[in-house]
Coordinates of C-alpha atoms in Angstrom, one line a residue:
X1 CA 39.0 137.0 67.4
X2 CA 36.5 138.6 69.7
X3 CA 38.2 140.8 72.4
X4 CA 38.5 139.2 75.9
X5 CA 38.1 135.7 74.3
X6 CA 40.4 132.7 74.2
X7 CA 41.3 130.8 71.0
X8 CA 42.0 127.1 71.7
X9 CA 42.6 124.5 69.0
X10 CA 40.5 126.0 66.3
X11 CA 37.7 127.2 68.6
X12 CA 36.6 130.5 70.1
X13 CA 35.6 130.4 73.7
X14 CA 34.0 133.4 75.5
X15 CA 35.0 134.0 79.1
X16 CA 31.4 135.1 79.9
X17 CA 29.8 131.8 79.1
X18 CA 32.4 129.0 78.7
X19 CA 29.9 126.2 78.7
X20 CA 27.8 127.4 75.8
X21 CA 29.8 129.8 73.6
X22 CA 32.0 127.2 71.8
X23 CA 32.2 128.1 68.1
X24 CA 34.5 126.3 65.5
X25 CA 36.1 128.9 63.2
X26 CA 35.5 128.1 59.5
X27 CA 34.4 124.6 60.4
X28 CA 31.0 123.0 60.0
X29 CA 30.7 122.1 63.6
X30 CA 29.8 118.5 62.8
X31 CA 31.5 116.0 65.2
X32 CA 32.7 113.9 62.3
X33 CA 34.5 117.0 60.9
X34 CA 36.4 118.1 64.0
X35 CA 40.1 118.7 63.3
X36 CA 42.3 115.6 63.9
X37 CA 45.8 117.1 63.2
X38 CA 46.9 116.8 66.8
X39 CA 46.9 113.7 68.9
X40 CA 47.8 112.7 72.5
X41 CA 49.8 109.6 73.3
X42 CA 47.7 107.0 75.0
X43 CA 45.0 109.6 75.5
X44 CA 41.5 109.2 76.9
X45 CA 38.7 111.5 75.5
X46 CA 38.0 114.4 77.7
X47 CA 34.4 115.9 77.7
X48 CA 33.8 119.6 77.4
X49 CA 32.9 120.1 81.1
X50 CA 36.1 118.4 82.2
X51 CA 38.1 120.4 79.7
X52 CA 36.8 123.8 80.9
X53 CA 37.6 122.8 84.5
X54 CA 41.3 122.3 83.5
X55 CA 42.0 124.9 80.8
X56 CA 43.0 127.7 83.3
X57 CA 46.1 125.6 84.1
X58 CA 47.1 124.3 80.7
X59 CA 49.9 122.2 82.1
X60 CA 47.3 119.8 83.5
X61 CA 46.1 119.2 80.0
X62 CA 49.6 118.7 78.6
X63 CA 50.9 116.5 81.4
X64 CA 47.9 114.3 81.7
X65 CA 46.7 111.3 79.7
X66 CA 43.4 112.9 78.7
X67 CA 42.4 115.3 76.0
X68 CA 39.3 116.8 74.4
X69 CA 40.8 115.9 71.0
X70 CA 39.7 112.5 69.9
X71 CA 42.3 110.4 68.1
X72 CA 41.4 108.9 64.8
X73 CA 40.9 105.1 64.7
X74 CA 43.4 103.1 62.8
X75 CA 45.7 106.1 62.2
X76 CA 49.4 105.6 62.7
X77 CA 51.1 108.5 64.5
X78 CA 54.6 109.3 65.8
X79 CA 55.4 107.9 69.1
X80 CA 56.5 110.8 71.3
X81 CA 55.6 110.2 75.0
X82 CA 53.9 112.9 76.9
X83 CA 53.4 115.5 74.1
X84 CA 51.0 116.2 71.3
X85 CA 51.7 114.1 68.2
X86 CA 51.2 114.7 64.5
X87 CA 50.2 112.0 62.0
X88 CA 53.1 110.1 60.4
X89 CA 52.0 111.3 57.0
X90 CA 49.3 113.5 55.6
X91 CA 48.0 113.2 52.0
X92 CA 49.4 115.8 49.7
X93 CA 47.1 118.6 48.7
X94 CA 47.7 117.8 45.1
X95 CA 49.2 114.6 43.6
X96 CA 51.2 114.3 40.4
X97 CA 49.5 113.6 37.1
X98 CA 48.3 110.1 36.5
X99 CA 46.9 108.3 33.4
X100 CA 43.1 108.8 33.5
X101 CA 42.6 105.1 32.7
X102 CA 44.3 104.2 35.9
X103 CA 41.3 105.6 37.8
X104 CA 39.4 102.5 36.8
X105 CA 41.4 100.6 39.5
X106 CA 39.7 102.8 42.2
X107 CA 36.3 101.2 41.3
X108 CA 37.0 97.4 41.0
X109 CA 33.3 96.5 41.8
X110 CA 31.6 99.3 39.8
X111 CA 31.2 98.4 36.1
X112 CA 29.2 101.6 35.4
X113 CA 31.8 104.0 36.7
X114 CA 34.6 102.0 34.9
X115 CA 32.8 102.5 31.6
X116 CA 32.2 106.2 32.3
X117 CA 35.9 106.6 32.9
X118 CA 36.6 104.9 29.6
X119 CA 34.2 107.3 27.9
X120 CA 36.1 110.2 29.4
X121 CA 39.4 108.8 28.1
X122 CA 38.2 109.6 24.6
X123 CA 38.8 113.2 25.3
X124 CA 41.1 113.3 28.4
X125 CA 44.4 111.6 29.0
X126 CA 45.6 112.5 32.5
X127 CA 44.1 113.6 35.8
X128 CA 45.5 115.0 39.1
X129 CA 44.1 114.0 42.4
X130 CA 43.4 116.5 45.2
X131 CA 43.1 115.8 48.9
X132 CA 39.5 115.0 49.8
X133 CA 39.2 117.3 52.9
X134 CA 36.1 119.2 51.9
X135 CA 38.0 121.9 50.0
X136 CA 39.0 119.7 47.1
X137 CA 36.9 121.7 44.5
X138 CA 38.4 125.1 45.5
X139 CA 41.9 123.7 45.5
X140 CA 41.5 121.9 42.1
X141 CA 39.7 124.9 40.6
X142 CA 42.4 127.4 41.6
X143 CA 45.4 125.2 40.8
X144 CA 44.0 124.5 37.4
X145 CA 43.6 128.2 36.9
X146 CA 47.2 128.8 37.9
X147 CA 48.4 126.1 35.4
X148 CA 46.5 127.8 32.6
X149 CA 47.6 131.2 33.6
X150 CA 51.3 130.1 33.3
X151 CA 50.7 129.0 29.7
X152 CA 49.0 132.3 28.5
X153 CA 50.9 134.6 26.2
X154 CA 49.5 137.7 28.0
X155 CA 49.4 136.4 31.5
X156 CA 49.8 139.8 33.1
X157 CA 46.7 141.1 31.4
X158 CA 44.8 138.1 32.9
X159 CA 46.2 138.9 36.4
X160 CA 44.9 142.4 36.0
X161 CA 41.5 141.2 35.0
X162 CA 41.3 138.7 37.8
X163 CA 42.3 141.2 40.5
X164 CA 39.7 143.7 39.1
X165 CA 37.1 141.1 39.8
X166 CA 38.5 140.6 43.3
X167 CA 38.3 144.3 43.9
X168 CA 34.7 144.4 43.0
X169 CA 34.0 141.5 45.3
X170 CA 35.9 143.3 48.1
X171 CA 33.5 146.3 47.7
X172 CA 30.5 143.9 48.0
X173 CA 32.1 142.1 50.9
X174 CA 32.6 145.3 52.8
X175 CA 28.9 146.2 52.4
X176 CA 27.7 143.0 54.0
X177 CA 27.4 142.3 57.7
X178 CA 29.8 139.7 59.2
X179 CA 29.8 138.0 62.5
X180 CA 32.7 139.3 64.6
X181 CA 33.4 135.8 65.7
X182 CA 34.9 135.4 62.2
X183 CA 36.3 138.9 61.5
X184 CA 37.1 141.6 64.0
X185 CA 37.9 143.8 61.0
X186 CA 36.4 142.3 57.8
X187 CA 38.0 144.9 55.4
X188 CA 41.5 144.3 56.9
X189 CA 41.1 140.5 56.7
X190 CA 39.9 140.6 53.1
X191 CA 42.7 143.0 52.0
X192 CA 45.3 140.9 53.7
X193 CA 44.3 137.6 52.1
X194 CA 43.7 139.3 48.7
X195 CA 47.3 140.5 48.9
X196 CA 48.5 136.9 49.3
X197 CA 46.4 135.9 46.3
X198 CA 47.8 138.7 44.2
X199 CA 51.4 137.7 45.1
X200 CA 50.6 134.1 44.1
X201 CA 49.1 134.8 40.7
X202 CA 51.8 137.3 39.9
X203 CA 54.5 134.7 40.7
X204 CA 52.9 132.4 38.1
X205 CA 52.5 135.2 35.5
X206 CA 56.2 136.2 36.0
X207 CA 57.5 132.9 34.9
X208 CA 57.1 130.4 37.7
X209 CA 57.7 127.0 36.0
X210 CA 55.2 124.2 36.0
X211 CA 57.6 122.0 37.9
X212 CA 58.1 124.7 40.6
X213 CA 54.3 125.1 40.7
X214 CA 53.9 121.4 41.3
X215 CA 56.6 121.5 43.9
X216 CA 55.0 124.3 45.8
X217 CA 51.6 122.6 45.6
X218 CA 53.1 119.6 47.5
X219 CA 54.2 122.1 50.1
X220 CA 50.7 123.6 50.6
X221 CA 51.3 126.5 48.3
X222 CA 47.7 127.5 48.8
X223 CA 47.2 127.9 52.5
X224 CA 43.8 127.7 54.1
X225 CA 43.6 131.5 54.1
X226 CA 43.6 131.6 50.3
X227 CA 41.0 128.8 50.2
X228 CA 38.9 130.6 52.7
X229 CA 39.1 133.7 50.5
X230 CA 37.7 131.6 47.5
X231 CA 34.8 130.5 49.7
X232 CA 34.2 134.1 50.9
X233 CA 34.2 135.2 47.2
X234 CA 31.5 132.7 46.5
X235 CA 29.5 133.7 49.6
X236 CA 29.8 137.4 48.8
X237 CA 28.5 136.7 45.3
X238 CA 25.5 134.7 46.6
X239 CA 24.6 137.2 49.4
X240 CA 25.0 140.2 47.0
X241 CA 22.7 138.8 44.4
X242 CA 20.2 137.1 46.6
X243 CA 17.4 137.2 44.1
X244 CA 19.5 135.3 41.5
X245 CA 20.5 132.5 43.8
X246 CA 17.7 132.1 46.4
X247 CA 15.5 130.0 44.0
X248 CA 18.3 127.4 44.0
X249 CA 18.7 127.1 47.7
X250 CA 16.9 124.0 49.0
X251 CA 14.2 124.0 51.6
X252 CA 13.2 127.0 53.7
X253 CA 16.8 127.9 54.6
X254 CA 17.6 131.6 54.1
X255 CA 20.6 132.8 52.1
X256 CA 22.7 133.7 55.2
X257 CA 22.1 130.3 56.9
X258 CA 22.9 128.5 53.7
X259 CA 26.2 130.3 53.2
X260 CA 27.1 129.8 56.9
X261 CA 26.5 126.0 56.7
X262 CA 27.3 125.1 53.1
X263 CA 29.8 127.7 51.7
X264 CA 32.0 129.2 54.4
X265 CA 33.2 126.1 56.4
X266 CA 36.5 124.7 55.1
X267 CA 35.4 121.1 55.6
X268 CA 32.2 121.2 53.5
X269 CA 32.2 120.2 49.9
X270 CA 31.2 122.7 47.3
X271 CA 27.7 122.5 45.9
X272 CA 26.8 123.4 42.3
X273 CA 25.5 126.7 43.6
X274 CA 28.9 127.6 45.3
X275 CA 30.8 126.5 42.2
X276 CA 28.6 128.7 40.0
X277 CA 29.0 131.7 42.4
X278 CA 32.8 131.4 42.4
X279 CA 33.1 131.2 38.7
X280 CA 31.0 134.3 38.3
X281 CA 32.8 136.2 41.1
X282 CA 36.1 135.7 39.4
X283 CA 34.9 135.7 35.8
X284 CA 36.4 132.2 35.2
X285 CA 34.5 129.7 33.0
X286 CA 34.6 126.1 34.1
X287 CA 33.8 122.7 32.7
X288 CA 32.8 119.9 35.1
X289 CA 32.7 116.3 34.0
X290 CA 30.8 114.1 36.5
X291 CA 31.1 110.5 37.6
X292 CA 27.8 109.3 39.1
X293 CA 24.5 108.0 37.8
X294 CA 25.1 107.5 34.1
X295 CA 22.4 105.2 33.0
X296 CA 19.7 106.9 30.9
X297 CA 17.1 105.9 28.3
X298 CA 19.8 106.4 25.7
X299 CA 22.3 104.2 27.5
X300 CA 25.4 104.9 29.5
X301 CA 26.3 108.6 29.4
X302 CA 28.5 111.1 31.2
X303 CA 26.9 114.3 32.4
X304 CA 28.8 117.5 31.8
X305 CA 28.2 121.0 33.4
X306 CA 29.6 124.1 31.8
X307 CA 29.7 127.3 33.9
X308 CA 29.9 130.6 32.1
X309 CA 30.3 134.1 33.5
X310 CA 27.6 136.6 32.4
X311 CA 30.2 138.5 30.4
X312 CA 30.8 135.4 28.3
X313 CA 27.2 134.2 27.9
X314 CA 25.1 137.3 28.2
X315 CA 22.7 135.3 30.4
X316 CA 21.6 135.6 34.1
X317 CA 23.8 135.1 37.1
X318 CA 23.1 131.3 37.4
X319 CA 24.0 130.1 33.9
X320 CA 24.8 126.4 33.5
X321 CA 24.9 124.4 30.3
X322 CA 24.1 120.7 30.8
X323 CA 25.0 118.1 28.2
X324 CA 25.5 114.4 28.0
X325 CA 27.9 112.3 25.9
X326 CA 28.5 108.6 25.5
X327 CA 31.0 106.1 23.9
X328 CA 29.1 106.4 20.6
X329 CA 28.7 110.2 20.5
X330 CA 31.2 113.0 20.3
X331 CA 30.3 116.2 22.2
X332 CA 29.8 119.1 19.9
X333 CA 31.7 122.4 20.5
X334 CA 29.4 124.9 22.3
X335 CA 31.0 128.0 20.7
X336 CA 29.5 130.0 23.4
X337 CA 32.4 132.3 24.3
X338 CA 35.9 133.4 23.7
X339 CA 38.8 134.8 25.7
X340 CA 42.1 133.8 27.3
X341 CA 40.3 131.2 29.5
X342 CA 38.4 129.6 26.6
X343 CA 39.8 126.9 24.2
X344 CA 39.8 127.2 20.4
X345 CA 36.4 125.4 20.2
X346 CA 34.8 127.9 22.6
X347 CA 34.7 125.7 25.7
X348 CA 36.3 126.4 29.1
X349 CA 40.0 125.6 29.6
X350 CA 39.5 124.8 33.3
X351 CA 38.2 121.2 33.4
X352 CA 37.5 119.3 36.6
X353 CA 36.4 115.8 37.3
X354 CA 33.6 115.6 40.0
X355 CA 33.5 112.2 41.7
X356 CA 31.2 111.3 44.6
X357 CA 34.1 111.5 47.0
X358 CA 36.4 114.0 45.4
X359 CA 37.1 116.7 42.8
X360 CA 40.2 116.3 40.6
X361 CA 41.8 118.1 37.7
X362 CA 41.4 116.8 34.1
X363 CA 43.9 117.2 31.2
X364 CA 42.8 117.0 27.6
X365 CA 44.5 115.1 24.9

């Protein structure tokens, strides 16, 4: 937090210019994405000017029937008179495994997507939903990694490899310039969250059971600080290798602006560019099966993206293999790499399902 500033409900407010300096921390700033975790009973929306006229005496805000936080429509909340209220229930960060074929029920009016799901069922048997809050990819990616880490014979060696990649990213992170509205001490922040990450992966490597891993996931085992670190790793990778990534940034937006709007905010979904940057920063290969436009000249097909780190492929920083498969074709093994995070057929162990509204974990037969 910037010195001599106030932090109020996720926003940084400068005492020198209260009316203009109003910056959401790690949020996109779009009205539709404002936090809704707190609610006022029978409240009336309070505009910014009115809010600033009352904030010096916070009791006026708590005792009154007005708030600058807008309640969600059609959202049931606990009835506690005169105080802030939390929602009755919040979707779990990660659900339990479900049969992949059950996903067809989510698309009762979309025959194309239903058929694509049936195609995926040729190779995958289960999937795990993640909460669609903008960070679903990062959450699914890292939880899938933890699951695979727990099944490795030499998991401690993998932890060492991972943290070596994080250490390299830390050096790059510290060379970059960061807005003090986000980090008063960038090096201290990175080291602190990286320590949390290190503790988490070591817990898994030291024998944390899959049941306990699932239980902790339901209890937000990956706090927003860890997810924010994953986003910062992707941003650091992009900003460190600007020449590799800039050609893939749309429009005339510069790299810093792109990261500030599309990578760093916790409520913005990951783009293919951010996905690629994170896989390279951590040296983790990834397979992404997609549900979307599947009609091609060859019939109904599922598009697949395979992300490979440079150490595995020997190619440039932005290396993606695109392939398509249908109900009448069986995808051929790529045999493009090897290692603890690759399957016996040379393909990534981490496999996610990318849907238009979410990103989930897939489990092979």
